[in-house]
PDB file of N, CA and C in Angstrom:
ATOM      1  N   MET A   1     108.506  92.528  94.557  1.00  0.00           N
ATOM      2  CA  MET A   1     106.798  93.253  94.459  1.00  0.00           C
ATOM      3  C   MET A   1     107.033  94.372  95.471  1.00  0.00           C
ATOM      4  N   ALA A   2     105.993  95.679  95.271  1.00  0.00           N
ATOM      5  CA  ALA A   2     105.803  96.557  95.937  1.00  0.00           C
ATOM      6  C   ALA A   2     105.344  96.750  97.333  1.00  0.00           C
ATOM      7  N   ARG A   3     105.789  96.915  98.314  1.00  0.00           N
ATOM      8  CA  ARG A   3     105.109  97.450  99.730  1.00  0.00           C
ATOM      9  C   ARG A   3     103.906  98.514  99.659  1.00  0.00           C
ATOM     10  N   GLU A   4     102.770  98.049  99.244  1.00  0.00           N
ATOM     11  CA  GLU A   4     101.914  99.444  99.008  1.00  0.00           C
ATOM     12  C   GLU A   4     101.099  99.639 100.262  1.00  0.00           C
ATOM     13  N   ILE A   5     101.328 101.218 100.654  1.00  0.00           N
ATOM     14  CA  ILE A   5     100.845 101.768 102.000  1.00  0.00           C
ATOM     15  C   ILE A   5      99.471 102.277 101.609  1.00  0.00           C
ATOM     16  N   ASP A   6      98.386 102.313 101.743  1.00  0.00           N
ATOM     17  CA  ASP A   6      97.245 102.875 101.435  1.00  0.00           C
ATOM     18  C   ASP A   6      96.953 103.883 102.528  1.00  0.00           C
ATOM     19  N   VAL A   7      97.208 105.207 102.498  1.00  0.00           N
ATOM     20  CA  VAL A   7      96.872 106.751 103.407  1.00  0.00           C
ATOM     21  C   VAL A   7      95.903 107.561 102.997  1.00  0.00           C
ATOM     22  N   ARG A   8      95.286 106.791 102.262  1.00  0.00           N
ATOM     23  CA  ARG A   8      94.204 107.848 101.659  1.00  0.00           C
ATOM     24  C   ARG A   8      92.781 108.113 102.583  1.00  0.00           C
ATOM     25  N   GLY A   9      92.392 109.114 102.888  1.00  0.00           N
ATOM     26  CA  GLY A   9      91.931 109.588 103.945  1.00  0.00           C
ATOM     27  C   GLY A   9      92.134 110.009 105.076  1.00  0.00           C
ATOM     28  N   LEU A  10      93.605 109.479 105.699  1.00  0.00           N
ATOM     29  CA  LEU A  10      94.353 109.806 106.868  1.00  0.00           C
ATOM     30  C   LEU A  10      94.923 111.005 106.761  1.00  0.00           C
ATOM     31  N   SER A  11      95.039 111.481 108.195  1.00  0.00           N
ATOM     32  CA  SER A  11      95.724 113.204 108.335  1.00  0.00           C
ATOM     33  C   SER A  11      96.827 112.858 108.476  1.00  0.00           C
ATOM     34  N   CYS A  12      97.615 113.918 108.649  1.00  0.00           N
ATOM     35  CA  CYS A  12      99.507 113.961 108.697  1.00  0.00           C
ATOM     36  C   CYS A  12      99.032 114.088 110.578  1.00  0.00           C
ATOM     37  N   PRO A  13     100.354 113.236 111.176  1.00  0.00           N
ATOM     38  CA  PRO A  13     101.282 112.742 110.371  1.00  0.00           C
ATOM     39  C   PRO A  13     101.083 111.350 110.069  1.00  0.00           C
ATOM     40  N   GLN A  14     100.123 110.368 110.665  1.00  0.00           N
ATOM     41  CA  GLN A  14      99.791 109.549 109.695  1.00  0.00           C
ATOM     42  C   GLN A  14     100.592 109.051 108.868  1.00  0.00           C
ATOM     43  N   PRO A  15      99.937 109.241 107.663  1.00  0.00           N
ATOM     44  CA  PRO A  15     100.657 108.779 106.496  1.00  0.00           C
ATOM     45  C   PRO A  15     102.610 108.683 106.153  1.00  0.00           C
ATOM     46  N   VAL A  16     102.998 109.709 107.052  1.00  0.00           N
ATOM     47  CA  VAL A  16     104.526 109.580 107.272  1.00  0.00           C
ATOM     48  C   VAL A  16     104.897 108.622 108.334  1.00  0.00           C
ATOM     49  N   LEU A  17     104.040 108.927 108.955  1.00  0.00           N
ATOM     50  CA  LEU A  17     104.865 107.514 110.156  1.00  0.00           C
ATOM     51  C   LEU A  17     104.717 106.194 109.679  1.00  0.00           C
ATOM     52  N   GLN A  18     103.633 106.037 108.517  1.00  0.00           N
ATOM     53  CA  GLN A  18     103.516 104.977 108.212  1.00  0.00           C
ATOM     54  C   GLN A  18     104.402 104.554 107.071  1.00  0.00           C
ATOM     55  N   VAL A  19     105.080 105.478 106.299  1.00  0.00           N
ATOM     56  CA  VAL A  19     106.615 105.825 105.312  1.00  0.00           C
ATOM     57  C   VAL A  19     107.321 105.297 106.355  1.00  0.00           C
ATOM     58  N   ARG A  20     107.426 105.919 107.200  1.00  0.00           N
ATOM     59  CA  ARG A  20     109.082 106.153 107.990  1.00  0.00           C
ATOM     60  C   ARG A  20     109.030 104.338 108.433  1.00  0.00           C
ATOM     61  N   ASN A  21     107.824 103.909 108.388  1.00  0.00           N
ATOM     62  CA  ASN A  21     107.941 102.235 109.605  1.00  0.00           C
ATOM     63  C   ASN A  21     108.330 101.366 108.687  1.00  0.00           C
ATOM     64  N   ALA A  22     107.640 101.708 107.381  1.00  0.00           N
ATOM     65  CA  ALA A  22     108.403 100.435 105.765  1.00  0.00           C
ATOM     66  C   ALA A  22     109.566 101.320 105.412  1.00  0.00           C
ATOM     67  N   ILE A  23     110.521 102.126 105.913  1.00  0.00           N
ATOM     68  CA  ILE A  23     111.562 102.605 105.618  1.00  0.00           C
ATOM     69  C   ILE A  23     112.482 101.790 106.440  1.00  0.00           C
ATOM     70  N   ARG A  24     112.124 102.127 107.794  1.00  0.00           N
ATOM     71  CA  ARG A  24     112.848 101.210 108.576  1.00  0.00           C
ATOM     72  C   ARG A  24     113.171 100.057 108.483  1.00  0.00           C
ATOM     73  N   LYS A  25     111.903  99.124 108.233  1.00  0.00           N
ATOM     74  CA  LYS A  25     111.607  98.023 107.771  1.00  0.00           C
ATOM     75  C   LYS A  25     112.973  97.216 106.576  1.00  0.00           C
ATOM     76  N   GLY A  26     112.723  98.396 105.617  1.00  0.00           N
ATOM     77  CA  GLY A  26     113.653  97.905 104.415  1.00  0.00           C
ATOM     78  C   GLY A  26     112.792  97.458 103.684  1.00  0.00           C
ATOM     79  N   GLU A  27     111.456  97.951 103.573  1.00  0.00           N
ATOM     80  CA  GLU A  27     110.794  97.537 102.598  1.00  0.00           C
ATOM     81  C   GLU A  27     110.280  98.040 100.942  1.00  0.00           C
ATOM     82  N   PHE A  28     111.369  97.900 100.463  1.00  0.00           N
ATOM     83  CA  PHE A  28     111.750  98.337  99.116  1.00  0.00           C
ATOM     84  C   PHE A  28     110.931  98.018  98.250  1.00  0.00           C
ATOM     85  N   PRO A  29     110.389  98.212  97.252  1.00  0.00           N
ATOM     86  CA  PRO A  29     109.755  99.660  96.759  1.00  0.00           C
ATOM     87  C   PRO A  29     108.869  99.936  97.490  1.00  0.00           C
ATOM     88  N   ILE A  30     108.730 101.009  97.822  1.00  0.00           N
ATOM     89  CA  ILE A  30     107.453 101.175  98.900  1.00  0.00           C
ATOM     90  C   ILE A  30     106.547 102.166  97.661  1.00  0.00           C
ATOM     91  N   VAL A  31     105.326 101.648  97.837  1.00  0.00           N
ATOM     92  CA  VAL A  31     104.190 102.570  97.190  1.00  0.00           C
ATOM     93  C   VAL A  31     103.097 102.999  98.366  1.00  0.00           C
ATOM     94  N   ALA A  32     102.746 104.222  98.035  1.00  0.00           N
ATOM     95  CA  ALA A  32     102.165 105.253  98.881  1.00  0.00           C
ATOM     96  C   ALA A  32     100.853 105.402  98.198  1.00  0.00           C
ATOM     97  N   LEU A  33      99.596 105.404  98.769  1.00  0.00           N
ATOM     98  CA  LEU A  33      98.851 106.484  97.541  1.00  0.00           C
ATOM     99  C   LEU A  33      97.769 106.797  98.851  1.00  0.00           C
ATOM    100  N   THR A  34      97.864 108.104  98.206  1.00  0.00           N
ATOM    101  CA  THR A  34      97.216 109.299  99.071  1.00  0.00           C
ATOM    102  C   THR A  34      96.107 110.071  98.222  1.00  0.00           C
ATOM    103  N   ASP A  35      95.135 110.734  98.921  1.00  0.00           N
ATOM    104  CA  ASP A  35      94.314 111.476  98.577  1.00  0.00           C
ATOM    105  C   ASP A  35      94.672 113.197  98.751  1.00  0.00           C
ATOM    106  N   SER A  36      95.861 113.212  99.548  1.00  0.00           N
ATOM    107  CA  SER A  36      96.252 114.398 100.025  1.00  0.00           C
ATOM    108  C   SER A  36      97.563 115.075  99.063  1.00  0.00           C
ATOM    109  N   VAL A  37      97.435 116.282  98.796  1.00  0.00           N
ATOM    110  CA  VAL A  37      98.973 116.608  98.318  1.00  0.00           C
ATOM    111  C   VAL A  37      99.589 117.253  99.528  1.00  0.00           C
ATOM    112  N   THR A  38      99.041 117.585 100.680  1.00  0.00           N
ATOM    113  CA  THR A  38     100.111 117.588 101.828  1.00  0.00           C
ATOM    114  C   THR A  38     100.664 116.439 102.230  1.00  0.00           C
ATOM    115  N   ALA A  39      99.936 115.528 102.105  1.00  0.00           N
ATOM    116  CA  ALA A  39     100.768 114.153 103.031  1.00  0.00           C
ATOM    117  C   ALA A  39     101.717 113.903 101.888  1.00  0.00           C
ATOM    118  N   CYS A  40     100.585 113.735 100.873  1.00  0.00           N
ATOM    119  CA  CYS A  40     102.267 112.912  99.450  1.00  0.00           C
ATOM    120  C   CYS A  40     103.397 114.000  99.895  1.00  0.00           C
ATOM    121  N   GLU A  41     103.554 115.588  99.625  1.00  0.00           N
ATOM    122  CA  GLU A  41     104.685 115.947  99.834  1.00  0.00           C
ATOM    123  C   GLU A  41     105.481 115.674 101.383  1.00  0.00           C
ATOM    124  N   ASN A  42     104.583 115.637 102.152  1.00  0.00           N
ATOM    125  CA  ASN A  42     105.390 115.438 103.455  1.00  0.00           C
ATOM    126  C   ASN A  42     106.258 113.809 103.162  1.00  0.00           C
ATOM    127  N   MET A  43     105.905 113.025 102.927  1.00  0.00           N
ATOM    128  CA  MET A  43     106.120 111.601 103.093  1.00  0.00           C
ATOM    129  C   MET A  43     107.252 111.607 101.825  1.00  0.00           C
ATOM    130  N   ARG A  44     107.276 112.691 100.654  1.00  0.00           N
ATOM    131  CA  ARG A  44     108.262 112.539  99.909  1.00  0.00           C
ATOM    132  C   ARG A  44     109.103 113.250 100.252  1.00  0.00           C
ATOM    133  N   ARG A  45     109.305 114.164 101.367  1.00  0.00           N
ATOM    134  CA  ARG A  45     110.329 114.826 102.034  1.00  0.00           C
ATOM    135  C   ARG A  45     111.291 113.860 102.969  1.00  0.00           C
ATOM    136  N   ALA A  46     110.271 113.058 103.799  1.00  0.00           N
ATOM    137  CA  ALA A  46     110.791 112.297 104.328  1.00  0.00           C
ATOM    138  C   ALA A  46     111.326 111.518 103.705  1.00  0.00           C
ATOM    139  N   ALA A  47     110.891 110.864 103.084  1.00  0.00           N
ATOM    140  CA  ALA A  47     111.675 109.739 102.181  1.00  0.00           C
ATOM    141  C   ALA A  47     113.142 110.338 101.838  1.00  0.00           C
ATOM    142  N   GLU A  48     113.254 111.302 101.009  1.00  0.00           N
ATOM    143  CA  GLU A  48     114.814 112.441 100.429  1.00  0.00           C
ATOM    144  C   GLU A  48     115.100 112.676 101.700  1.00  0.00           C
ATOM    145  N   ALA A  49     114.796 112.707 103.135  1.00  0.00           N
ATOM    146  CA  ALA A  49     115.964 112.992 104.055  1.00  0.00           C
ATOM    147  C   ALA A  49     116.248 111.714 104.120  1.00  0.00           C
ATOM    148  N   GLU A  50     115.849 110.898 104.101  1.00  0.00           N
ATOM    149  CA  GLU A  50     116.557 109.397 104.212  1.00  0.00           C
ATOM    150  C   GLU A  50     117.601 109.177 102.757  1.00  0.00           C
ATOM    151  N   GLY A  51     117.864 110.314 102.608  1.00  0.00           N
ATOM    152  CA  GLY A  51     118.731 109.856 100.828  1.00  0.00           C
ATOM    153  C   GLY A  51     118.019 108.497  99.726  1.00  0.00           C
ATOM    154  N   LEU A  52     116.419 108.521  99.842  1.00  0.00           N
ATOM    155  CA  LEU A  52     115.892 107.619  98.976  1.00  0.00           C
ATOM    156  C   LEU A  52     115.237 108.653  97.696  1.00  0.00           C
ATOM    157  N   CYS A  53     114.722 107.519  96.669  1.00  0.00           N
ATOM    158  CA  CYS A  53     114.521 108.349  95.713  1.00  0.00           C
ATOM    159  C   CYS A  53     112.980 108.587  95.193  1.00  0.00           C
ATOM    160  N   ALA A  54     112.012 109.341  95.933  1.00  0.00           N
ATOM    161  CA  ALA A  54     110.816 109.548  95.505  1.00  0.00           C
ATOM    162  C   ALA A  54     110.297 109.937  94.117  1.00  0.00           C
ATOM    163  N   VAL A  55     109.381 109.324  93.560  1.00  0.00           N
ATOM    164  CA  VAL A  55     108.742 109.949  92.440  1.00  0.00           C
ATOM    165  C   VAL A  55     107.355 110.157  92.772  1.00  0.00           C
ATOM    166  N   VAL A  56     106.368 110.915  92.265  1.00  0.00           N
ATOM    167  CA  VAL A  56     104.935 111.461  92.541  1.00  0.00           C
ATOM    168  C   VAL A  56     104.720 111.367  91.615  1.00  0.00           C
ATOM    169  N   GLU A  57     103.599 110.207  90.810  1.00  0.00           N
ATOM    170  CA  GLU A  57     102.316 110.121  89.891  1.00  0.00           C
ATOM    171  C   GLU A  57     100.784 110.444  90.367  1.00  0.00           C
ATOM    172  N   GLU A  58     100.631 111.800  89.533  1.00  0.00           N
ATOM    173  CA  GLU A  58      99.414 112.128  89.839  1.00  0.00           C
ATOM    174  C   GLU A  58      98.287 111.574  89.152  1.00  0.00           C
ATOM    175  N   SER A  59      96.698 111.177  89.613  1.00  0.00           N
ATOM    176  CA  SER A  59      96.142 110.945  88.783  1.00  0.00           C
ATOM    177  C   SER A  59      94.582 111.370  89.166  1.00  0.00           C
ATOM    178  N   GLY A  60      94.388 112.104  88.481  1.00  0.00           N
ATOM    179  CA  GLY A  60      92.943 112.699  89.062  1.00  0.00           C
ATOM    180  C   GLY A  60      93.197 113.295  90.564  1.00  0.00           C
ATOM    181  N   ASP A  61      92.499 112.949  91.607  1.00  0.00           N
ATOM    182  CA  ASP A  61      92.452 113.409  92.865  1.00  0.00           C
ATOM    183  C   ASP A  61      93.667 112.926  94.045  1.00  0.00           C
ATOM    184  N   GLU A  62      94.023 111.643  93.273  1.00  0.00           N
ATOM    185  CA  GLU A  62      94.881 111.088  94.224  1.00  0.00           C
ATOM    186  C   GLU A  62      96.291 111.076  93.586  1.00  0.00           C
ATOM    187  N   PHE A  63      97.230 110.630  94.543  1.00  0.00           N
ATOM    188  CA  PHE A  63      98.674 110.654  94.219  1.00  0.00           C
ATOM    189  C   PHE A  63      99.431 108.984  94.325  1.00  0.00           C
ATOM    190  N   ARG A  64     100.161 108.702  94.112  1.00  0.00           N
ATOM    191  CA  ARG A  64     101.167 107.691  93.662  1.00  0.00           C
ATOM    192  C   ARG A  64     102.302 107.663  94.260  1.00  0.00           C
ATOM    193  N   LEU A  65     103.059 107.272  95.314  1.00  0.00           N
ATOM    194  CA  LEU A  65     104.171 107.687  95.547  1.00  0.00           C
ATOM    195  C   LEU A  65     105.543 106.454  95.390  1.00  0.00           C
ATOM    196  N   ARG A  66     106.341 106.633  94.880  1.00  0.00           N
ATOM    197  CA  ARG A  66     107.272 105.413  94.596  1.00  0.00           C
ATOM    198  C   ARG A  66     108.264 105.974  95.517  1.00  0.00           C
ATOM    199  N   ILE A  67     108.988 105.168  96.718  1.00  0.00           N
ATOM    200  CA  ILE A  67     110.055 105.302  97.076  1.00  0.00           C
ATOM    201  C   ILE A  67     111.108 104.081  96.980  1.00  0.00           C
ATOM    202  N   ASP A  68     111.909 104.432  96.482  1.00  0.00           N
ATOM    203  CA  ASP A  68     113.197 103.677  96.257  1.00  0.00           C
ATOM    204  C   ASP A  68     114.408 103.840  96.453  1.00  0.00           C
ATOM    205  N   LYS A  69     115.243 102.861  97.181  1.00  0.00           N
ATOM    206  CA  LYS A  69     116.702 103.213  97.128  1.00  0.00           C
ATOM    207  C   LYS A  69     117.381 103.571  95.550  1.00  0.00           C
ATOM    208  N   GLN A  70     118.546 104.376  95.785  1.00  0.00           N
ATOM    209  CA  GLN A  70     119.220 105.523  94.937  1.00  0.00           C
ATOM    210  C   GLN A  70     119.933 104.114  94.095  1.00  0.00           C
TER     211      GLN A  70
END
């Protein structure tokens, strides 16, 4: 079961901090839900900096970022 993090409505750096916390705990796969392009890109970059695979799905005004080990 994926670890879901709902960061909709939160401004940076909170989304990135929550994702990094889940990464440190090894809670894979991680699915982050956001309504901000900036937060989505920042979370994606943070995951990729850790050597993880990050895939973004866009649905209307919301984004779903799935983070997993490669």
